[in-house]
C-alpha atoms as a printed R data frame, in Angstrom:
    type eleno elety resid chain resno      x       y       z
1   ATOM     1    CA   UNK     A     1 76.382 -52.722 122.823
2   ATOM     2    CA   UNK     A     2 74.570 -49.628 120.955
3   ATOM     3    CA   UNK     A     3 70.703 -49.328 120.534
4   ATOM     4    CA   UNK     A     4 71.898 -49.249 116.748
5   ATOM     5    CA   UNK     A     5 74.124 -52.185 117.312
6   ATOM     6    CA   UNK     A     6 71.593 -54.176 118.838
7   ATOM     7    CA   UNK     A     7 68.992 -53.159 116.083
8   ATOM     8    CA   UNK     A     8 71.260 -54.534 113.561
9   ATOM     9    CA   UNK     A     9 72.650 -57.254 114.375
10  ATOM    10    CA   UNK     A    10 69.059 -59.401 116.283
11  ATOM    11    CA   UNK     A    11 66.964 -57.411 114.071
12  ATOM    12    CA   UNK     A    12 63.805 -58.054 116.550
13  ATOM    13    CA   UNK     A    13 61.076 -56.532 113.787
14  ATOM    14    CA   UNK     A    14 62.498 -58.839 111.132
15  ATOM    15    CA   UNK     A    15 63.361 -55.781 108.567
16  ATOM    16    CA   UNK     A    16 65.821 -57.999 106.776
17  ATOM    17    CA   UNK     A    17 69.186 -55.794 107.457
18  ATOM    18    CA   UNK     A    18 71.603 -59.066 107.019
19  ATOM    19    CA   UNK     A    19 70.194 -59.573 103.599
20  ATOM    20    CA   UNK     A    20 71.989 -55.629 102.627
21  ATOM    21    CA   UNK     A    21 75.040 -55.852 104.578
22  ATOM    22    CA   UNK     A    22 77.915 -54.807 104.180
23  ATOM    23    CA   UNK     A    23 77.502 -54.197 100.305
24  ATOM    24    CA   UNK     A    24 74.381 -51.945 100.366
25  ATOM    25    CA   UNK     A    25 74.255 -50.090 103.814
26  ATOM    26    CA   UNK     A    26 71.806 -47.494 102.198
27  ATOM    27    CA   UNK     A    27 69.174 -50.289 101.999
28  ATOM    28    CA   UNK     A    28 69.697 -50.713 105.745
29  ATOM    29    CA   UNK     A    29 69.665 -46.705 106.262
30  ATOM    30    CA   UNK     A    30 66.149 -46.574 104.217
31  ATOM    31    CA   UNK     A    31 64.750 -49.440 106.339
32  ATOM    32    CA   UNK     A    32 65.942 -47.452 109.584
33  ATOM    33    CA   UNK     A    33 64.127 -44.202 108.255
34  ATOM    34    CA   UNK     A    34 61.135 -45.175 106.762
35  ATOM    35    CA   UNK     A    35 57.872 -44.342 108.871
36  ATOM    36    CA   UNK     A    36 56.231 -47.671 108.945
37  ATOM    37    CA   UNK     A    37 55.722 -47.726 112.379
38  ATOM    38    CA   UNK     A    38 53.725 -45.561 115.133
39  ATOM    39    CA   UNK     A    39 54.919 -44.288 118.164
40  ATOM    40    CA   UNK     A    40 53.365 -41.591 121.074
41  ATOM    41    CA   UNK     A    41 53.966 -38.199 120.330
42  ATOM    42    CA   UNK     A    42 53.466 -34.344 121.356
43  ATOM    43    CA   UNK     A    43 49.777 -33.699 120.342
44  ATOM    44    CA   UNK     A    44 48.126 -30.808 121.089
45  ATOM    45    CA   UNK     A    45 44.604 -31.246 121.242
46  ATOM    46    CA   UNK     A    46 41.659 -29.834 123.012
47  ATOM    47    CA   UNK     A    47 37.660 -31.173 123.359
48  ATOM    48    CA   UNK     A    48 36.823 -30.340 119.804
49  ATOM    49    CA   UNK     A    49 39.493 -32.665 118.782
50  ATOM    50    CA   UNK     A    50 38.316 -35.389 120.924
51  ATOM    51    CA   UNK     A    51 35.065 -35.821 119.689
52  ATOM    52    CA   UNK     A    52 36.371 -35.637 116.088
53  ATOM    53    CA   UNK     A    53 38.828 -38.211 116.418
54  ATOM    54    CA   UNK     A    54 38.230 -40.606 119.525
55  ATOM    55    CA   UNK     A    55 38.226 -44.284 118.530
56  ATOM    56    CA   UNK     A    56 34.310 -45.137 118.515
57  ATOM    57    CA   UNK     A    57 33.053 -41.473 117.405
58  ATOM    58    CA   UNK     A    58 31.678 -38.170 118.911
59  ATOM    59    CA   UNK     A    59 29.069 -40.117 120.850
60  ATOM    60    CA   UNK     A    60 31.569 -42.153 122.812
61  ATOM    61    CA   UNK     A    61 33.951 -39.413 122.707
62  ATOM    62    CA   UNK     A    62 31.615 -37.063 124.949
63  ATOM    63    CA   UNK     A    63 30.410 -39.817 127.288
64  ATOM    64    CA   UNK     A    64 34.280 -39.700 128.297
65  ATOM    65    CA   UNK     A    65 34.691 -35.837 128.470
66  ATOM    66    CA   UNK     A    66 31.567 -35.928 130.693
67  ATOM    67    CA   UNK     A    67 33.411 -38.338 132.625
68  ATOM    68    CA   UNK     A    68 36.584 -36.028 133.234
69  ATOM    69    CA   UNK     A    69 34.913 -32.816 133.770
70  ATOM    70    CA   UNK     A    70 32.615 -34.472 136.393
71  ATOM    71    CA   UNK     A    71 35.778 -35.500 137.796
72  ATOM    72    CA   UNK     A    72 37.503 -32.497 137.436
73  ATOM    73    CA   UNK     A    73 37.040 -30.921 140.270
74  ATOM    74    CA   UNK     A    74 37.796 -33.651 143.254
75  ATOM    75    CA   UNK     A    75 41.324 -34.324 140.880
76  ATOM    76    CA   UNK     A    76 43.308 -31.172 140.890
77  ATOM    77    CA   UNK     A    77 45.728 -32.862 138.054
78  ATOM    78    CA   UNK     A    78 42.828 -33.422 135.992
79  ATOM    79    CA   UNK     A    79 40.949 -30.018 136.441
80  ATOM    80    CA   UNK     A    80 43.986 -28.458 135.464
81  ATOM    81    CA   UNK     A    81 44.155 -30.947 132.412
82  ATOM    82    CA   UNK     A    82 40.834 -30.523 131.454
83  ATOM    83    CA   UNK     A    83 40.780 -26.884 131.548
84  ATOM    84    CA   UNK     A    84 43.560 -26.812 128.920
85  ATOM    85    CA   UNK     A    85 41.096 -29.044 126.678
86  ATOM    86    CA   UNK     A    86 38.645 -25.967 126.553
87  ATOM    87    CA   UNK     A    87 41.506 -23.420 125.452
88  ATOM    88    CA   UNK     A    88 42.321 -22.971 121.798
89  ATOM    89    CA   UNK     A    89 46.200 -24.063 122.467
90  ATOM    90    CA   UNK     A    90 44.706 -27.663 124.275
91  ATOM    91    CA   UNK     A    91 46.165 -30.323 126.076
92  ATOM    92    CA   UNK     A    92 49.553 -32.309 124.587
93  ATOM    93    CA   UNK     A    93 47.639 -35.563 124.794
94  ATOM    94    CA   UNK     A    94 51.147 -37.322 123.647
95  ATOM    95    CA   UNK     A    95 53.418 -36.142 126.461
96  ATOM    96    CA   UNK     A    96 54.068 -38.874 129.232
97  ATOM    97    CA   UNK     A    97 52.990 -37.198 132.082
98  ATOM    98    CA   UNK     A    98 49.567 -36.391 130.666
99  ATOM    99    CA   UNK     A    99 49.723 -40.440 129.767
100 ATOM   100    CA   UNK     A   100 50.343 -41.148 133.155
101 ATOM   101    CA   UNK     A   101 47.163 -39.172 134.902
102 ATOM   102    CA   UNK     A   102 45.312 -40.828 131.951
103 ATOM   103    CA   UNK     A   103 46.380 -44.291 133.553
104 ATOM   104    CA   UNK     A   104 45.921 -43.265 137.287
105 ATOM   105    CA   UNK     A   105 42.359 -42.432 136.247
106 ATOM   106    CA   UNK     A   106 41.223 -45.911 135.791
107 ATOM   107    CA   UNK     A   107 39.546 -47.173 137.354
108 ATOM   108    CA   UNK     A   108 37.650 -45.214 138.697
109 ATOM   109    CA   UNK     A   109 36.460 -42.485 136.488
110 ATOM   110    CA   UNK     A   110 37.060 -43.798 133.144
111 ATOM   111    CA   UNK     A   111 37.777 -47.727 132.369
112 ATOM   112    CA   UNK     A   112 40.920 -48.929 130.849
113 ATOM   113    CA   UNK     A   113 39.712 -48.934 126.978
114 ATOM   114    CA   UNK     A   114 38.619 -45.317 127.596
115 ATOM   115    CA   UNK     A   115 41.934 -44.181 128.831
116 ATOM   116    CA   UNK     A   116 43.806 -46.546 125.786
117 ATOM   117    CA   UNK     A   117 41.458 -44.717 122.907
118 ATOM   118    CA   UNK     A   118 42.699 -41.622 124.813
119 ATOM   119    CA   UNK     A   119 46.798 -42.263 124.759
120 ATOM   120    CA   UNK     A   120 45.703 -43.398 121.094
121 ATOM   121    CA   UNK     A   121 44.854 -40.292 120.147
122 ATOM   122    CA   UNK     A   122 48.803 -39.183 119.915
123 ATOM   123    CA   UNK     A   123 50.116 -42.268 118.127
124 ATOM   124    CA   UNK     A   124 51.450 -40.891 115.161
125 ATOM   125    CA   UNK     A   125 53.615 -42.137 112.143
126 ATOM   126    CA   UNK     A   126 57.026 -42.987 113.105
127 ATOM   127    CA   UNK     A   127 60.312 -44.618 111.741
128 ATOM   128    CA   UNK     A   128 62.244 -47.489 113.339
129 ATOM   129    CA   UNK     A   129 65.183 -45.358 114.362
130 ATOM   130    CA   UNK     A   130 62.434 -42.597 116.541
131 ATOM   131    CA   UNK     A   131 60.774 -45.764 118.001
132 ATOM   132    CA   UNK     A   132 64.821 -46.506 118.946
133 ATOM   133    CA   UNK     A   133 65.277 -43.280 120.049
134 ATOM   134    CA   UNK     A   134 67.876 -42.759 117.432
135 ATOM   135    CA   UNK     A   135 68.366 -39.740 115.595
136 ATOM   136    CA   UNK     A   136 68.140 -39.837 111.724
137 ATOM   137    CA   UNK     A   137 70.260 -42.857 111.156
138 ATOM   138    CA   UNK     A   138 73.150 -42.519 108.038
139 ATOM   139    CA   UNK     A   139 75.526 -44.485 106.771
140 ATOM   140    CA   UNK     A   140 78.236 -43.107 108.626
141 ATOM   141    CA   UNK     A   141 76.223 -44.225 111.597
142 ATOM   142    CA   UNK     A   142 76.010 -47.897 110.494
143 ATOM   143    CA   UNK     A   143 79.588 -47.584 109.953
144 ATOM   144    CA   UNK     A   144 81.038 -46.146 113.244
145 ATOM   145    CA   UNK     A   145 77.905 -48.914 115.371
């Protein structure tokens, strides 16, 4: 069965597809498009955008970069990492493997809700067909599922 397939026909996020189909498959397309929900993605940020936007404010937001640059240098990952952070182009906070040395951090150097509000920090708008990995869904999609 199809991701698309699938979607449709359990509808796990309860978006009410049955209720438009088969007589208004546009509905069902609008539903699949719309961003109303959030998923990780490519984020390029650096130290400056840390402390503006960390969950908890600048104050907790530096405790945790002086966590990872005292680490820096026994983690050769994360010295690499954190060196991007000080350059104008930054880090992609959003990309998996940068989520992954995040997680092999804890514990350790920084706890668990440290490295979450970290990962957070790419979590942007998303529709239900991205969070699928589906392209753009249309109704010639719905029709060929």
């Amino acid at each position: 069965m199809s991701v698309l397939s699938d979607e449709i026909d359990n509808d796990p996020t309860g978006k009410g597809y049955a209720a438009f189909l088969p007589d208004q498959p546009g509905h069902v397309v609008a539903l699949l498009n719309a961003l109303t929900e959030t998923k990780h993605k490519a984020r390029m940020i650096t130290a400056r955008g840390i402390l503006s936007d960390y969950p908890g404010g600048p104050v907790a937001a530096a405790l945790v970069l002086d966590k990872l640059e005292a680490a820096a240098p026994s983690v050769p990952a994360l010295k690499w990492a954190f060196g991007f952070l000080k350059t104008a182009e930054g880090l992609d906070i959003g990309h998996p493997a940068t989520h992954g040395m995040i997680d092999q951090l804890t514990p350790g150097v920084i706890t668990t809700e440290e490295a979450d509000n970290l990962k957070s920090l790419s979590l942007q708008s998303a529709s239900r067909a991205e969070v699928l990995g589906l392209p753009y869904v249309t109704e010639e999609m719905l029709r060929n599922r």
